[in-house]
C-alpha positions as a printed NumPy array, in Angstrom:
array([[ 184.345, -143.293, -140.245],
       [ 185.762, -146.855, -140.64 ],
       [ 189.109, -146.952, -140.813],
       [ 190.451, -146.184, -145.072],
       [ 186.691, -144.975, -146.136],
       [ 187.782, -142.499, -148.089],
       [ 185.706, -141.299, -151.325],
       [ 188.819, -139.715, -152.678],
       [ 190.538, -142.418, -153.961],
       [ 191.663, -142.543, -157.542],
       [ 193.62 , -144.904, -159.887],
       [ 193.497, -145.46 , -163.893],
       [ 191.584, -146.073, -166.72 ],
       [ 193.09 , -149.774, -167.814],
       [ 192.899, -150.345, -163.787],
       [ 189.258, -152.806, -165.223],
       [ 191.04 , -153.94 , -168.399],
       [ 191.652, -157.462, -166.49 ],
       [ 188.067, -158.358, -166.311],
       [ 186.879, -158.349, -169.542],
       [ 185.526, -161.319, -170.708],
       [ 184.599, -164.506, -169.083],
       [ 184.225, -165.478, -165.519],
       [ 183.333, -168.675, -162.961],
       [ 182.526, -167.744, -159.793],
       [ 183.551, -169.393, -156.428],
       [ 181.388, -167.196, -153.73 ],
       [ 181.382, -167.16 , -150.018],
       [ 178.906, -165.287, -147.647],
       [ 178.189, -164.659, -144.463],
       [ 174.912, -166.53 , -142.713],
       [ 173.904, -163.256, -141.093],
       [ 175.308, -159.513, -141.743],
       [ 175.945, -156.996, -138.748],
       [ 175.396, -159.378, -136.155],
       [ 178.616, -160.435, -134.928],
       [ 178.261, -163.989, -137.248],
       [ 181.298, -166.501, -138.165],
       [ 179.57 , -168.605, -139.977],
       [ 179.979, -168.761, -143.966],
       [ 178.015, -170.926, -146.717],
       [ 178.738, -170.947, -150.391],
       [ 176.251, -169.211, -153.063],
       [ 175.746, -170.039, -156.021],
       [ 178.627, -169.546, -158.601],
       [ 178.038, -167.304, -160.954],
       [ 179.367, -166.333, -164.412],
       [ 180.066, -162.955, -164.85 ],
       [ 180.797, -161.672, -169.037],
       [ 182.002, -158.095, -168.677],
       [ 183.172, -156.258, -172.321],
       [ 184.533, -152.824, -172.775],
       [ 183.181, -149.658, -173.878],
       [ 184.42 , -145.418, -174.516],
       [ 188.129, -147.18 , -175.1  ],
       [ 188.104, -148.582, -171.536],
       [ 185.919, -145.652, -170.125],
       [ 183.1  , -148.072, -168.931],
       [ 182.82 , -151.527, -168.29 ],
       [ 179.679, -153.488, -168.402],
       [ 179.999, -156.72 , -166.289],
       [ 176.481, -159.378, -166.591],
       [ 176.374, -162.198, -164.045],
       [ 174.313, -165.369, -164.478],
       [ 173.278, -167.903, -162.531],
       [ 174.24 , -171.648, -163.482],
       [ 170.821, -171.356, -164.53 ],
       [ 171.955, -168.537, -167.273],
       [ 169.224, -166.187, -165.377],
       [ 170.126, -163.004, -164.809],
       [ 171.343, -162.331, -161.342],
       [ 172.709, -158.939, -161.716],
       [ 174.642, -156.026, -164.125],
       [ 177.348, -154.153, -162.299],
       [ 178.39 , -151.139, -164.268],
       [ 181.811, -149.101, -163.577],
       [ 182.291, -145.772, -165.122],
       [ 186.05 , -143.657, -165.235],
       [ 185.876, -140.242, -164.623],
       [ 188.736, -138.635, -166.908],
       [ 188.672, -134.722, -164.933],
       [ 188.703, -136.611, -161.237],
       [ 190.304, -139.757, -162.282],
       [ 188.32 , -141.912, -159.966],
       [ 185.752, -144.744, -160.852],
       [ 182.241, -145.171, -159.643],
       [ 180.866, -148.705, -159.668],
       [ 177.304, -149.36 , -159.824],
       [ 174.95 , -152.741, -159.691],
       [ 171.619, -153.184, -161.205],
       [ 169.277, -155.286, -159.296],
       [ 167.653, -157.525, -161.877],
       [ 164.359, -157.535, -159.758],
       [ 163.91 , -154.108, -159.22 ],
       [ 166.033, -152.474, -162.946],
       [ 166.795, -150.005, -159.9  ],
       [ 170.373, -148.608, -160.007],
       [ 172.105, -149.101, -156.5  ],
       [ 174.375, -146.224, -155.293],
       [ 177.868, -146.118, -156.215],
       [ 180.855, -146.969, -154.535],
       [ 183.894, -144.643, -155.47 ],
       [ 187.637, -145.08 , -155.942],
       [ 190.235, -146.461, -157.8  ],
       [ 193.021, -149.034, -157.842],
       [ 196.704, -148.522, -156.29 ],
       [ 198.848, -151.428, -157.732],
       [ 197.031, -154.83 , -158.402],
       [ 194.056, -153.91 , -155.285],
       [ 191.413, -151.556, -156.16 ],
       [ 189.367, -150.094, -153.165],
       [ 185.983, -148.471, -153.755],
       [ 183.513, -146.688, -150.912],
       [ 180.275, -145.993, -150.561],
       [ 176.712, -145.666, -148.689],
       [ 173.62 , -147.84 , -149.061],
       [ 170.818, -148.918, -146.701],
       [ 171.344, -152.786, -145.668],
       [ 167.768, -154.666, -144.571],
       [ 167.048, -150.651, -143.645],
       [ 169.644, -150.081, -141.671],
       [ 172.013, -147.183, -143.148],
       [ 176.159, -148.874, -143.861],
       [ 179.128, -147.96 , -144.858],
       [ 180.394, -149.711, -147.895],
       [ 183.821, -151.405, -148.969],
       [ 184.237, -152.963, -152.418],
       [ 187.92 , -154.405, -152.489],
       [ 189.462, -156.166, -156.222],
       [ 192.701, -158.013, -156.309],
       [ 193.755, -159.05 , -159.341],
       [ 195.481, -161.999, -158.752],
       [ 196.726, -162.995, -162.302],
       [ 195.835, -163.401, -165.74 ],
       [ 193.169, -165.692, -165.012],
       [ 192.251, -165.347, -161.14 ],
       [ 190.99 , -161.97 , -159.08 ],
       [ 189.235, -161.826, -156.181],
       [ 186.626, -159.701, -155.261],
       [ 185.026, -159.003, -151.717],
       [ 182.289, -156.863, -150.196],
       [ 182.695, -155.186, -146.343],
       [ 180.219, -153.225, -144.109],
       [ 180.351, -150.781, -141.742],
       [ 177.165, -150.636, -139.387],
       [ 178.787, -148.99 , -136.285],
       [ 181.228, -146.471, -138.831],
       [ 184.099, -147.835, -136.662],
       [ 184.692, -151.502, -137.51 ],
       [ 184.223, -153.151, -141.37 ],
       [ 182.566, -156.493, -141.827],
       [ 183.167, -159.063, -145.044],
       [ 180.526, -160.155, -145.445],
       [ 180.854, -161.678, -149.194],
       [ 183.951, -163.248, -151.094],
       [ 184.023, -163.993, -154.715],
       [ 187.183, -165.643, -155.855],
       [ 187.37 , -165.406, -159.993],
       [ 188.585, -167.516, -162.701],
       [ 188.989, -167.004, -165.627],
       [ 186.399, -168.786, -168.349],
       [ 186.242, -169.704, -172.149],
       [ 183.612, -166.797, -173.56 ],
       [ 182.259, -168.923, -176.347],
       [ 181.499, -171.589, -173.986],
       [ 180.075, -169.499, -170.729],
       [ 178.634, -166.204, -172.322],
       [ 176.215, -167.438, -174.267],
       [ 172.786, -167.789, -173.183],
       [ 170.957, -170.072, -174.926]])
């Protein structure tokens, strides 16, 4: 397994309280994944609007492009018995619910692991969330194609925004 990979990580039901509200992002992606690329490209900066449900057990985060088209829906579900989060992404092009990543926060850093397929290749996946302060957060995605090393391939710097201004679709 790649370093740190574990499906046993736990957290608390308030781990994603910080995410509620509106955010803008600056995103970067590796130009090519799984080939040793070091060339990063800026990705479209999205708007993220998140709401909590069930007293914080569930957070739903909808992502929009600058043109206000939906780019995805993220679901964060907390299992009270396991004390573990399951993170899902719903692709707006297919409506498919992606494979879950599981884990939790230790302090201001959350790590979540799972398995997926990237262009037909099975990969181990790691999401890392960092709560920087009340108005800033960082998310990153890393894949392990070889089961030994991680390649960070996507990052997003989150900056808090005004919900009324950015979460109202026209």
